[in-house]
Coordinates of C-alpha atoms and ligand atoms in Angstrom, one line a residue:
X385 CA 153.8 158.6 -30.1
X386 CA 153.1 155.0 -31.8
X387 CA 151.2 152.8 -30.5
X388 CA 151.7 149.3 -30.8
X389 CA 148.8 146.7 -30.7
X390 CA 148.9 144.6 -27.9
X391 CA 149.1 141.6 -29.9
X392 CA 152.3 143.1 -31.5
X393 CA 153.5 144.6 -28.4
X394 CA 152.9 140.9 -26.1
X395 CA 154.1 138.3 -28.8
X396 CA 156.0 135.5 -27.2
X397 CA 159.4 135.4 -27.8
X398 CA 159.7 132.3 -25.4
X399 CA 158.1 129.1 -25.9
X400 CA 156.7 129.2 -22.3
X401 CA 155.0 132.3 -22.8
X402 CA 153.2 130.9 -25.8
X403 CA 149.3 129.9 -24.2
X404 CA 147.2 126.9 -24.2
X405 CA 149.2 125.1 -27.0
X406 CA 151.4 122.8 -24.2
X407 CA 151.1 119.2 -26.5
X408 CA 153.0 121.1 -29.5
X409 CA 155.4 123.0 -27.1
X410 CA 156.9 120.0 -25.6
X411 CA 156.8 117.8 -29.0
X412 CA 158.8 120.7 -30.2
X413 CA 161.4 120.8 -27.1
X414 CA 162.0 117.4 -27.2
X415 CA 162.9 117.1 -31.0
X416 CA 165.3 120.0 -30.7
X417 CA 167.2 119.1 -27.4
X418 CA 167.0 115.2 -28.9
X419 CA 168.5 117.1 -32.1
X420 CA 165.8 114.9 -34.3
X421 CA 164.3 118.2 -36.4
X422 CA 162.3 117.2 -39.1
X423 CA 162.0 119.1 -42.3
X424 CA 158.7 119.6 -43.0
X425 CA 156.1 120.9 -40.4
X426 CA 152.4 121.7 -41.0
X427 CA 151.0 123.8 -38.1
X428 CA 146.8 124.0 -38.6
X429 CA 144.5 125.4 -36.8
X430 CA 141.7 128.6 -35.9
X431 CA 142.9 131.7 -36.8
X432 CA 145.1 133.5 -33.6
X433 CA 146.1 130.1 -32.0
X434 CA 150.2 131.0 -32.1
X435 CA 150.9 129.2 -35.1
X436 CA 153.3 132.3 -37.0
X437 CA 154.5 132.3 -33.2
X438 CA 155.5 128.7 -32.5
X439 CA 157.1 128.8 -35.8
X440 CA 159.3 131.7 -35.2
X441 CA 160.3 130.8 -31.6
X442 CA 161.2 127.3 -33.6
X443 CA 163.1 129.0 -36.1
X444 CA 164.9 130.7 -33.3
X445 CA 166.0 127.4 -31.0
X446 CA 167.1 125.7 -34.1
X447 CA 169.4 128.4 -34.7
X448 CA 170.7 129.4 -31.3
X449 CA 173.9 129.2 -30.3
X450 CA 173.1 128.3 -26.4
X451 CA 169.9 127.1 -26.6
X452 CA 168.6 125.7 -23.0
X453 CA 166.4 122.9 -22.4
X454 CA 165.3 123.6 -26.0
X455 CA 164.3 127.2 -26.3
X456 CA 165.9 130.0 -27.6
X457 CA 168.6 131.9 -25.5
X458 CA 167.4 134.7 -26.9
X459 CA 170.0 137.1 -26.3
X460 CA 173.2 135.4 -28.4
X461 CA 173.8 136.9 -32.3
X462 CA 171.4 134.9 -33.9
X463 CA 168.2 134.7 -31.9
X464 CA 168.4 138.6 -31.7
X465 CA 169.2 138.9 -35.3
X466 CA 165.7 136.5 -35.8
X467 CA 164.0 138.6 -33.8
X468 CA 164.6 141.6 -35.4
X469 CA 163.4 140.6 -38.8
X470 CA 167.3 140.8 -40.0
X471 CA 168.2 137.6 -39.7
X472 CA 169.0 135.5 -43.7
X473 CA 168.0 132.4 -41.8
X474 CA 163.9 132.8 -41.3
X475 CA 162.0 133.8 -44.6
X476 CA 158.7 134.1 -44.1
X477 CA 156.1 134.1 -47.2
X478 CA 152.7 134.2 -47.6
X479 CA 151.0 131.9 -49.8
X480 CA 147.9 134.2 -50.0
X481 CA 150.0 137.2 -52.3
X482 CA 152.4 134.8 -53.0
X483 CA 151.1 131.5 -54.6
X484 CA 152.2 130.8 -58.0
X485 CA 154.8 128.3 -59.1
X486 CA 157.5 131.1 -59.8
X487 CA 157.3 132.3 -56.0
X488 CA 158.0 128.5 -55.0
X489 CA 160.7 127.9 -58.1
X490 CA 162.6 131.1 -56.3
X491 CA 162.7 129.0 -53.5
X492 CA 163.8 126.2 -54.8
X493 CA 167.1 127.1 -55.9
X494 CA 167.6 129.5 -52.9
X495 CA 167.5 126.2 -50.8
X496 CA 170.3 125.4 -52.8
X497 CA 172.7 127.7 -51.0
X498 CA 173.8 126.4 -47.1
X499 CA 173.1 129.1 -44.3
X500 CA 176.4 131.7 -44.2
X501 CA 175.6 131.5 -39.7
X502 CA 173.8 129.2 -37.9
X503 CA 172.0 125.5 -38.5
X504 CA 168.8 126.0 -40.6
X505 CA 167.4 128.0 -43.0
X506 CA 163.4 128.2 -42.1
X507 CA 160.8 128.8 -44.4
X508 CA 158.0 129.5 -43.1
X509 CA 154.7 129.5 -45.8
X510 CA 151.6 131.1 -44.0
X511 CA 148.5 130.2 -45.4
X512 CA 150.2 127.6 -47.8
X513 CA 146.3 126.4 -48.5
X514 CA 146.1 129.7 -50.8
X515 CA 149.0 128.0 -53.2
X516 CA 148.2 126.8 -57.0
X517 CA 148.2 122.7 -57.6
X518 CA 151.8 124.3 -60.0
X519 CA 153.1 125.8 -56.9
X520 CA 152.0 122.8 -54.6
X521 CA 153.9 120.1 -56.9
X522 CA 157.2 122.5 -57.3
X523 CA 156.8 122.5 -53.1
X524 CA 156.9 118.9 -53.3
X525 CA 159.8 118.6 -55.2
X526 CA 161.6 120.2 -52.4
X527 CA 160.0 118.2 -49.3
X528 CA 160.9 115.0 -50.6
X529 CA 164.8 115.6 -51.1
X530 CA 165.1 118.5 -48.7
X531 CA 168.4 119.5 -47.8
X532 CA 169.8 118.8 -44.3
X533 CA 169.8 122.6 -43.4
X534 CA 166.4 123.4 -44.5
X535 CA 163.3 123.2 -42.6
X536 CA 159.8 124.3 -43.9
X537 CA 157.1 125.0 -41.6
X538 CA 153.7 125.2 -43.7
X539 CA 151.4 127.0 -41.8
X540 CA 147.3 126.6 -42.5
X541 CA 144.0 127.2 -41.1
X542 CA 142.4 124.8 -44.3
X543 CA 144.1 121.9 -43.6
X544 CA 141.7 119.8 -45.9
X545 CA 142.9 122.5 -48.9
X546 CA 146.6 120.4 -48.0
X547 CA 147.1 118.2 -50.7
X548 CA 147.7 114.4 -49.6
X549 CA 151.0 114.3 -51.1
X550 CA 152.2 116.9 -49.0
X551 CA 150.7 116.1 -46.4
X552 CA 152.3 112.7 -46.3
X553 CA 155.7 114.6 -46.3
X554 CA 154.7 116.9 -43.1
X555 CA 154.8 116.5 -38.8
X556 CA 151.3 117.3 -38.5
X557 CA 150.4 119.7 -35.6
X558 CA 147.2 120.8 -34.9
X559 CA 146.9 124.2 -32.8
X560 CA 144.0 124.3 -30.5
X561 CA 141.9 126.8 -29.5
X562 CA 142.6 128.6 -26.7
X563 CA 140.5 128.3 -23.8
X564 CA 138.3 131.2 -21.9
X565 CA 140.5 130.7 -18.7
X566 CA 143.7 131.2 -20.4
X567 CA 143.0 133.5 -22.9
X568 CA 141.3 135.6 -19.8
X569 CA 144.9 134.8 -17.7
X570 CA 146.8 136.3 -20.4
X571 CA 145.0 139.6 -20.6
X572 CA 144.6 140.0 -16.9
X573 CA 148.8 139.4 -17.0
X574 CA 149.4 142.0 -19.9
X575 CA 146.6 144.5 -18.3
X576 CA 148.8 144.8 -15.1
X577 CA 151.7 145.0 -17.1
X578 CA 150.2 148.3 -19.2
X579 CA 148.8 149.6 -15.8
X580 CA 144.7 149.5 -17.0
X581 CA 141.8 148.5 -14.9
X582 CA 139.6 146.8 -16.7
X583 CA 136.8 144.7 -14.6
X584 CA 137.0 140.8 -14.5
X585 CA 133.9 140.3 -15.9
X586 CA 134.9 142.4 -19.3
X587 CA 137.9 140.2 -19.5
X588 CA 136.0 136.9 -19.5
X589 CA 133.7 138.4 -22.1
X590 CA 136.4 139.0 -24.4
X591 CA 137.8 136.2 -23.9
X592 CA 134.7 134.7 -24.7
X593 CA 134.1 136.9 -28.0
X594 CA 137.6 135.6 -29.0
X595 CA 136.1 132.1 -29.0
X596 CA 139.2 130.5 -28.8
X597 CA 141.8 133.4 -30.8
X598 CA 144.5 134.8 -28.7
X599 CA 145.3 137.2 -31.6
X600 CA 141.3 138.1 -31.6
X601 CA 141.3 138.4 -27.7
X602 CA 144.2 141.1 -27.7
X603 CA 142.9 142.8 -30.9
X604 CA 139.4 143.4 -29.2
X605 CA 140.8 144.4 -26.0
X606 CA 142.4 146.8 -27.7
X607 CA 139.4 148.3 -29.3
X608 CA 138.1 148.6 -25.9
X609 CA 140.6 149.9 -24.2
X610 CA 141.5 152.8 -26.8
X611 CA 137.9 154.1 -26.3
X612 CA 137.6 154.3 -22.7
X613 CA 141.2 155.3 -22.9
X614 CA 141.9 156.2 -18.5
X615 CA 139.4 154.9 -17.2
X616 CA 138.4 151.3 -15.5
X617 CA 136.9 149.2 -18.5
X618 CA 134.0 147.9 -17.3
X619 CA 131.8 145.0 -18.5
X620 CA 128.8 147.3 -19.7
X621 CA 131.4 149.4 -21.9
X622 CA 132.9 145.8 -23.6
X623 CA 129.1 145.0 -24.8
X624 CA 128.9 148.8 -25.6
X625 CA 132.1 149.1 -27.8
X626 CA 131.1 146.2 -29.7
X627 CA 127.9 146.6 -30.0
X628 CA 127.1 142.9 -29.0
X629 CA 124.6 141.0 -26.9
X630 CA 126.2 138.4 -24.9
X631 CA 125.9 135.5 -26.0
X632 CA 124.7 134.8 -22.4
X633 CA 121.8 136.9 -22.9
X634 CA 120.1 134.2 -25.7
X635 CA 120.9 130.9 -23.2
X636 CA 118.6 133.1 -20.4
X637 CA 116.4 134.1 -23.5
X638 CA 116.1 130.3 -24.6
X639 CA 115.6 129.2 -21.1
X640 CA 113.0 131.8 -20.5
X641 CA 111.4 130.4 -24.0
X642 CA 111.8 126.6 -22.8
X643 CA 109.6 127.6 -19.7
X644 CA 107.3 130.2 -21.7
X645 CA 107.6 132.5 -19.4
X646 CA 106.6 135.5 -21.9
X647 CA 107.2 138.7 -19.1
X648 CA 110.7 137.4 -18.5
X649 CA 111.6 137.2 -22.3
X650 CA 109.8 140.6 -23.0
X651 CA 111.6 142.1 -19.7
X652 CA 115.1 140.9 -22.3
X653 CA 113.9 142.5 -25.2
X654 CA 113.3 145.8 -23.2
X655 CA 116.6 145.5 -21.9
X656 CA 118.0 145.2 -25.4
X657 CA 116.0 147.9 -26.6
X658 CA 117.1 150.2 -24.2
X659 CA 121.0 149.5 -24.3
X660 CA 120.4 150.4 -27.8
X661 CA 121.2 146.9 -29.5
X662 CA 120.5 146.1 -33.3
X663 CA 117.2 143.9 -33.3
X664 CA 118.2 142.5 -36.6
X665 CA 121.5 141.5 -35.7
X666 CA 120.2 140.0 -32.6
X667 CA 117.8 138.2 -34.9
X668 CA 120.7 136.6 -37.1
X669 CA 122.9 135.7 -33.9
X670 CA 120.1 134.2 -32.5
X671 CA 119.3 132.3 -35.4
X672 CA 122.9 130.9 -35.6
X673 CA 122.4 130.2 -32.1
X674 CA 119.3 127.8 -32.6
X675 CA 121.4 126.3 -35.3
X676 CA 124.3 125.6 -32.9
X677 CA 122.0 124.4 -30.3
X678 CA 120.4 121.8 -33.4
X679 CA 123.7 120.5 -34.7
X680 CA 125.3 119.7 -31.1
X681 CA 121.7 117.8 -30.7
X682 CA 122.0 116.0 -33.6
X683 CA 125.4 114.7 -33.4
X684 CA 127.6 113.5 -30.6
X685 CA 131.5 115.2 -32.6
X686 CA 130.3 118.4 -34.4
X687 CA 132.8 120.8 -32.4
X688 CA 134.9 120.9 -35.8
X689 CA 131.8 122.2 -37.8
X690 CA 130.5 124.1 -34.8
X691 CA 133.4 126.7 -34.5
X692 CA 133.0 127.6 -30.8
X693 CA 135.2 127.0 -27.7
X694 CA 134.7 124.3 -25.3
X695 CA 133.2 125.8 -22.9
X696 CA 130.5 127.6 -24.8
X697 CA 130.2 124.3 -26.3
X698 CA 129.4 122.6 -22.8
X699 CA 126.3 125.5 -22.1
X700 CA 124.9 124.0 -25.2
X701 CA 125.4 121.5 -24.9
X702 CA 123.7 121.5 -21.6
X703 CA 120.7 123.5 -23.5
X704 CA 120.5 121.0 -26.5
X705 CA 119.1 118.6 -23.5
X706 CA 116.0 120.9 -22.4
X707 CA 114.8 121.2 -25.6
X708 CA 113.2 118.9 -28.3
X709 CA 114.4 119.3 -31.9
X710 CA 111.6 119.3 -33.3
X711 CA 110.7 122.2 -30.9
X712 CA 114.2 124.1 -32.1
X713 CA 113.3 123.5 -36.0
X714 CA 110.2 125.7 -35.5
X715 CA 112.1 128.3 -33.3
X716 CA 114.4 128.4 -36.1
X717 CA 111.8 128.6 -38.7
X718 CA 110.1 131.3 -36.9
X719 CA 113.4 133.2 -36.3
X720 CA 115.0 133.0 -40.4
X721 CA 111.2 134.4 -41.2
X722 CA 111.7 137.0 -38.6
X723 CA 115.5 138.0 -39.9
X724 CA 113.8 138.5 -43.4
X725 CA 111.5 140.8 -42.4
X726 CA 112.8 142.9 -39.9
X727 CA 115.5 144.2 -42.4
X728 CA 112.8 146.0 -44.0
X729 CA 110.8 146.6 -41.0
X730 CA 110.1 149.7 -39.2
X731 CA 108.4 147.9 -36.0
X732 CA 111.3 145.8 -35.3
X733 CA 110.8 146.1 -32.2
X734 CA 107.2 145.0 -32.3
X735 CA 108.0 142.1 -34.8
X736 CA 110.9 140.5 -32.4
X737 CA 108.1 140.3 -29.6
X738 CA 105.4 138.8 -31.5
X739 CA 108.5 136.0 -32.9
X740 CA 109.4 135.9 -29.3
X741 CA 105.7 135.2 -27.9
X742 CA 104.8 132.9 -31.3
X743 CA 108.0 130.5 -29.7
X744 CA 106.1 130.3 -26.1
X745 CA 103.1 129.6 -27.2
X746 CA 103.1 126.7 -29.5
X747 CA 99.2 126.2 -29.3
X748 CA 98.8 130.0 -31.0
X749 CA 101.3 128.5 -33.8
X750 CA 102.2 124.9 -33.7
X751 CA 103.3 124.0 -37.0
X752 CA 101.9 125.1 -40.3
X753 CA 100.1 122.3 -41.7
X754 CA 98.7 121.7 -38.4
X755 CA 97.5 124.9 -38.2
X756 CA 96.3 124.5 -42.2
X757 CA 94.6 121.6 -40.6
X758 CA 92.6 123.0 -38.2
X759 CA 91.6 126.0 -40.3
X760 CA 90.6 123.4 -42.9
X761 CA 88.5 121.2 -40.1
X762 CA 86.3 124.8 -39.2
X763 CA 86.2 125.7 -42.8
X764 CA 84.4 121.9 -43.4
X765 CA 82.4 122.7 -40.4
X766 CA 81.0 126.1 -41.0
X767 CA 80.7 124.5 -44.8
X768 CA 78.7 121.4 -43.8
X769 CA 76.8 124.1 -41.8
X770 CA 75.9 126.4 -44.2
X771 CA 75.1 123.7 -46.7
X772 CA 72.8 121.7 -44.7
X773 CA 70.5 124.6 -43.3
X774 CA 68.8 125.5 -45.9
X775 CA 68.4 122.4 -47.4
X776 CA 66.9 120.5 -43.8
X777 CA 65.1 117.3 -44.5
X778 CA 66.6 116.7 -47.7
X779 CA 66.9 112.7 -46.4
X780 CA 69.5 110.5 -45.4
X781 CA 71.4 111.2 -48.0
X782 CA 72.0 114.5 -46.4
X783 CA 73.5 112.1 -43.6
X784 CA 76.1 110.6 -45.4
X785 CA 77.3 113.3 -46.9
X786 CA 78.1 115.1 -43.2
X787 CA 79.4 111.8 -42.1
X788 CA 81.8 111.9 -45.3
X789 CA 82.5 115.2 -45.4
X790 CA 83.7 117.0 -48.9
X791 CA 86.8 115.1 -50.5
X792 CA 87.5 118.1 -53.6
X793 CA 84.0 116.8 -55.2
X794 CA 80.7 118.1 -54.9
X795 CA 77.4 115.7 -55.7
X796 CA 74.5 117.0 -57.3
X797 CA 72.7 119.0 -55.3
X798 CA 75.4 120.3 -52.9
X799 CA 76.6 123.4 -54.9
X800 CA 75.3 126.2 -52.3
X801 CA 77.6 129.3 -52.4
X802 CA 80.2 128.0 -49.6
X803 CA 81.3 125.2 -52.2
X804 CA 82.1 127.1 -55.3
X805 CA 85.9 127.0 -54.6
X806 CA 86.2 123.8 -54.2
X807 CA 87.5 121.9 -57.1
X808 CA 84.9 119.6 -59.2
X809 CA 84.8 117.1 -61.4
X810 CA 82.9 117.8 -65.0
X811 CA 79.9 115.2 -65.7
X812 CA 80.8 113.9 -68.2
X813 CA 84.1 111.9 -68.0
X814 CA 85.7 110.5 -71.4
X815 CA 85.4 106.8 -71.4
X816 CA 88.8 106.4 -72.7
X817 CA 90.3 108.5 -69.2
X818 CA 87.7 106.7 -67.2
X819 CA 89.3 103.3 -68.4
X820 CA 92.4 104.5 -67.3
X821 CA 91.3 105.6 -63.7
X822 CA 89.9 102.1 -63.5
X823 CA 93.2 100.5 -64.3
X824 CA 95.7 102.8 -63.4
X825 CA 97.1 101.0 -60.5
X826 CA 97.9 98.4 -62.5
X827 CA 99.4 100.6 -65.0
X828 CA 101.4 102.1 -62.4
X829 CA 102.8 98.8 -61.3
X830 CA 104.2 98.1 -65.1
X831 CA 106.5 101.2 -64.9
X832 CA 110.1 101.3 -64.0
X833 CA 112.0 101.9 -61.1
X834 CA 111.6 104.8 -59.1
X835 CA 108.6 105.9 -61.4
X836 CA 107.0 103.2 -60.0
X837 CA 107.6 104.0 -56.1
X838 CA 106.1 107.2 -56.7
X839 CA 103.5 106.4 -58.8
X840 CA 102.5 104.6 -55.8
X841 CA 101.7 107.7 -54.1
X842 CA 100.1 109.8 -57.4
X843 CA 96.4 111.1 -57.0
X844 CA 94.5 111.1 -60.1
X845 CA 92.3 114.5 -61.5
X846 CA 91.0 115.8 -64.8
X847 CA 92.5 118.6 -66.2
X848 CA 91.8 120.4 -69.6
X849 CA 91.0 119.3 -73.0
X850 CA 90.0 116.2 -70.9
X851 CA 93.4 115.4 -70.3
X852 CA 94.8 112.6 -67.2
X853 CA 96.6 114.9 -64.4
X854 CA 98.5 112.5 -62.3
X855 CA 99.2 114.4 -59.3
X856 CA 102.4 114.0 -57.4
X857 CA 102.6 114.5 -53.4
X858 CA 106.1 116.6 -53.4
X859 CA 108.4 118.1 -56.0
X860 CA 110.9 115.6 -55.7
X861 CA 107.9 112.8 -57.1
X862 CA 107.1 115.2 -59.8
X863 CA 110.1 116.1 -61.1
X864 CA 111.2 112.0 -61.8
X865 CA 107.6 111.0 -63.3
X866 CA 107.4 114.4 -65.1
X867 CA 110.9 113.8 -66.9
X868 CA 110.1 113.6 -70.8
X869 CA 111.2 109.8 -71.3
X870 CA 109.5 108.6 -68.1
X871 CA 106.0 110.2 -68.7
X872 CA 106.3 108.7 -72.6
X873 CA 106.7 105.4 -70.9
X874 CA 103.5 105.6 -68.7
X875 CA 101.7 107.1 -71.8
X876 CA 102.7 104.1 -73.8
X877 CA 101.7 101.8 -71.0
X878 CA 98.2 103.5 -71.1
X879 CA 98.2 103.0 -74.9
X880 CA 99.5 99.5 -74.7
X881 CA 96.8 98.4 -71.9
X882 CA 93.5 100.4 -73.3
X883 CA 94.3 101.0 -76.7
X884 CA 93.9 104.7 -76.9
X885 CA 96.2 107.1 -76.3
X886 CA 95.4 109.1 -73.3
X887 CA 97.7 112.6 -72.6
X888 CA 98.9 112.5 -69.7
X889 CA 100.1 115.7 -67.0
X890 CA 102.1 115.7 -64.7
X891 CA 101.7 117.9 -61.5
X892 CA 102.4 118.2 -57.7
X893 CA 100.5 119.3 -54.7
X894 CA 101.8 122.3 -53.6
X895 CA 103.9 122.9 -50.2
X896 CA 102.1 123.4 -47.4
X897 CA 98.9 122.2 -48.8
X898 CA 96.7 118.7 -49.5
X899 CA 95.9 117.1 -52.8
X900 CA 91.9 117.8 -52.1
X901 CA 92.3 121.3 -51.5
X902 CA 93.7 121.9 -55.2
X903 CA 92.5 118.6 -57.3
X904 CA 89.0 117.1 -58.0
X905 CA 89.8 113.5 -57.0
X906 CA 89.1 111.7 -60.2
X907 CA 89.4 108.1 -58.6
X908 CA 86.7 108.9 -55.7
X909 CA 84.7 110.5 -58.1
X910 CA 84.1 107.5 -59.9
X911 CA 83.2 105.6 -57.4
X912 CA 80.9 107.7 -55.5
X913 CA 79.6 107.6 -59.2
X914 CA 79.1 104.1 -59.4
X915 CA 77.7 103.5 -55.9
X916 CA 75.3 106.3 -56.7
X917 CA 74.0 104.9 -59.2
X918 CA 73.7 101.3 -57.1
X919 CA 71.8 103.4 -54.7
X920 CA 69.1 104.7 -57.2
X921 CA 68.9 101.6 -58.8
X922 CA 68.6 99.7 -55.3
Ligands
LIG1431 ZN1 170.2 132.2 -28.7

């Protein structure tokens, strides 16, 4: 025995039986019992929204012999003929296999030829996106002289692909996606229909799943329903068959985050764990479920980029409101990090839960330069500690140089073992660089540009063969000053004002990190130099 797939099986035939798409349906009626058809029609839209469907049902009522109220009869000689695939009248291509300028030539001169029975010849081009620029300007051809029995329906889920020209020449329909409620109607209709029992709650899910695809809604059902095959499909066994968490189960896991209730969100992952779900899917879907949540916080119409139904689209955006973004940047930090490592991972489990517990406690995490910070204030600390004791009653200066703390430069006499990493500054500095540091503000301030805005924000240090390292904060900063012609202008600049020419480098401070903890700060240097020397001499 065949079996057909539901989708098959349930296509309407009828314009009323076609779901959620009413604004197009009417438009549609009214043009055919008005008798104003248009030639060209562009249906776009999701994937599974009735667009092949509309179109056929069209071709049908524009073609029937005793069409009522504009639809179809669909039981005089030509709307059976349509529907049985026999019919001269509809020709159905698709632009994917077929989109080369010969496959629309061959169409061309086929329009020539009137219809031997009934009104219109329909083309109908699915996925006409997928056709050449060749193929696209031989369509064009057609659609602006089209003949009076000849009507092409251009059917596309990449409307922006659509060329403007032809665009111009279309009625432009945009398909909807289907909501929850009526995609859920539907299947409950067609599930009484084939006599299965399937829960209410399963339904909804799928109907969810679809997100907004009738064709996806019937196609999953169908999945289900073939492998609990006589018995009452029940939610549990729709989550089971495809192997999915609900997306349900992340808004109670966010909540359960926002609140940091860490037993409730480790009672989830034992839940997961148990029903046997894939921890690094999970990962990735709830990565893309942070994102979702961050783009319908950031902007007010992002339901075109966001690619979910309306109603999932009101839970987020109902979450978007509990949460800070700045708060779902780090989750989603912490979550791509986690989806990197648990492909490779053998403690998934164990790695989800420390993710899990890093988002409810900010304090044990915060973010990274924070925490870079604070290890960097105990490190001073336990530094400053270790330097000073054995060297107690060394004298005021002692004082000032806990007060100070260490900027990347260590004076005489402070080089106990706890400073060796730090970066230091030779003793003897080149005159020529040292006139340089002394007027390299200025210098900066002669430079072009955007050179000039970032040379605002350059650090100075020595680096070898005594040569000027001007020290961007970022990449972006290096990579302009560090371009060959603009670092030859500052060089010449430095020639220009002392007379000498000094080699500069360019680097940046890495990510994640601050200028002292790499760089000797030349500038400071200098002038803890100079005052030094006031203080001995005073
Ligand atoms: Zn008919």
């Amino acid at each position: 025995m065949s079996y057909t797939a539901l989708y098959r099986k349930f296509r309407p035939t009828a314009f009323e039986d076609v779901k959620g798409q009413d604004h197009i349906i009417t438009t549609l009626q009214n043009q055919i019992k008005a008798n104003r058809i248009g030639h060209a029609y562009l249906f776009c839209g999701t994937r599974g929204t009735g667009k092949t469907t509309v179109a056929k049902i069209f071709a049908k009522a524009v073609n029937c012999e005793h069409p009522a109220d504009g639809s179809p009869c669909g039981v005089c000689a030509m709307c059976r003929s349509i529907a049985a695939g026999t019919s001269m009248n509809v020709i159905e291509i698709d632009a994917a296999s077929n989109n080369g300028v010969d496959n629309i030539r061959e169409i061309r001169e086929e329009v020539t030829y009137r219809p031997t029975e009934g009104n219109y010849k329909v083309y109908i081009i699915d996925e006409v996106h997928m056709l050449s620029i060749g193929a696209f300007n031989a369509l064009l051809k057609t659609l602006e002289e089209p003949p009076e029995y000849v009507i092409f329906i251009l059917a596309t889920t990449e409307v922006h692909k659509i060329p403007i020209t032809i665009l111009s020449r279309c009625q432009h329909y945009d398909f909807k996606r289907i909501t929850i409620d009526t995609i859920a109607d539907r299947m409950k209709e067609l599930m009484e229909a084939e006599r299965v029992n399937v829960e209410d709650k399963a339904i909804r899910y799928i109907a969810k799943a679809a997100d907004g695809s009738m064709r996806d809604a019937l196609s999953l059902l169908d999945q289900c329903i073939a492998f609990y095959l006589g018995q009452t499909l029940t939610y549990d066994n729709v989550l089971e068959v495809l192997g999915a968490v609900d997306t349900d189960v992340f808004s109670r896991l966010l909540r359960n985050i926002i609140v940091r209730d860490v037993p409730k969100v480790l009672d989830t992952v034992e839940d997961l764990v148990m029903q046997g779900r894939e921890l690094t899917q999970l990962a990735v879907d709830f990565t893309w479920y942070l994102r979702n949540l961050l783009l319908v916080k950031t902007s007010d119409s992002i339901e075109d980029v966001l690619d979910v139904s309306s109603e999932n689209l009101a839970q987020l955006r109902e979450e978007a409101q509990m949460i800070e973004t700045d708060m779902l940047l780090r989750y989603i930090r912490i979550f791509s990090e986690l989806s990197g490592q648990l492909k490779y991972a053998v403690q998934k489990r164990v790695l989800l839960e420390v993710a899990l517990i890093k988002l409810c406690t900010p304090a044990m995490e915060v973010t990274q330069d924070t925490l870079l910070d604070r290890i960097r204030a105990i490190e001073e600390k336990v530094e400053n500690g270790l330097a000073a004791a054995p060297q107690t009653g060394c004298g005021p200066d002692m004082g000032n140089a806990m007060q100070t703390g260490y900027q990347g430069w260590a004076p005489a006499g402070m080089t106990g073992s706890a400073l060796k990493k730090k970066p230091e500054i030779p003793a003897a500095i080149p005159e020529d660089v040292q006139e340089v540091v002394k007027n390299f503000r200025s210098i900066a301030d002669e430079t072009s540009g955007p050179v000039r805005t970032y040379l605002k924000k350059a650090r100075l240090s020595l680096g070898g063969d005594n040569r000027l390292m001007v020290v961007l904060p970022d990449a972006m900063g290096a990579s302009i000053v560090g371009r060959e012609d603009h670092k030859e202008e500052l060089e010449n600049l430095i020639e220009q004002r002392i007379g000498k020419k000094v080699e500069v480098e360019i680097r940046q401070v890495e990510d994640g990190r601050r200028f002292e903890d790499t760089f000797a700060d030349l500038e400071r240097h200098m002038e803890s130099v100079i005052n030094m020397e006031i203080t001995v001499e005073g």
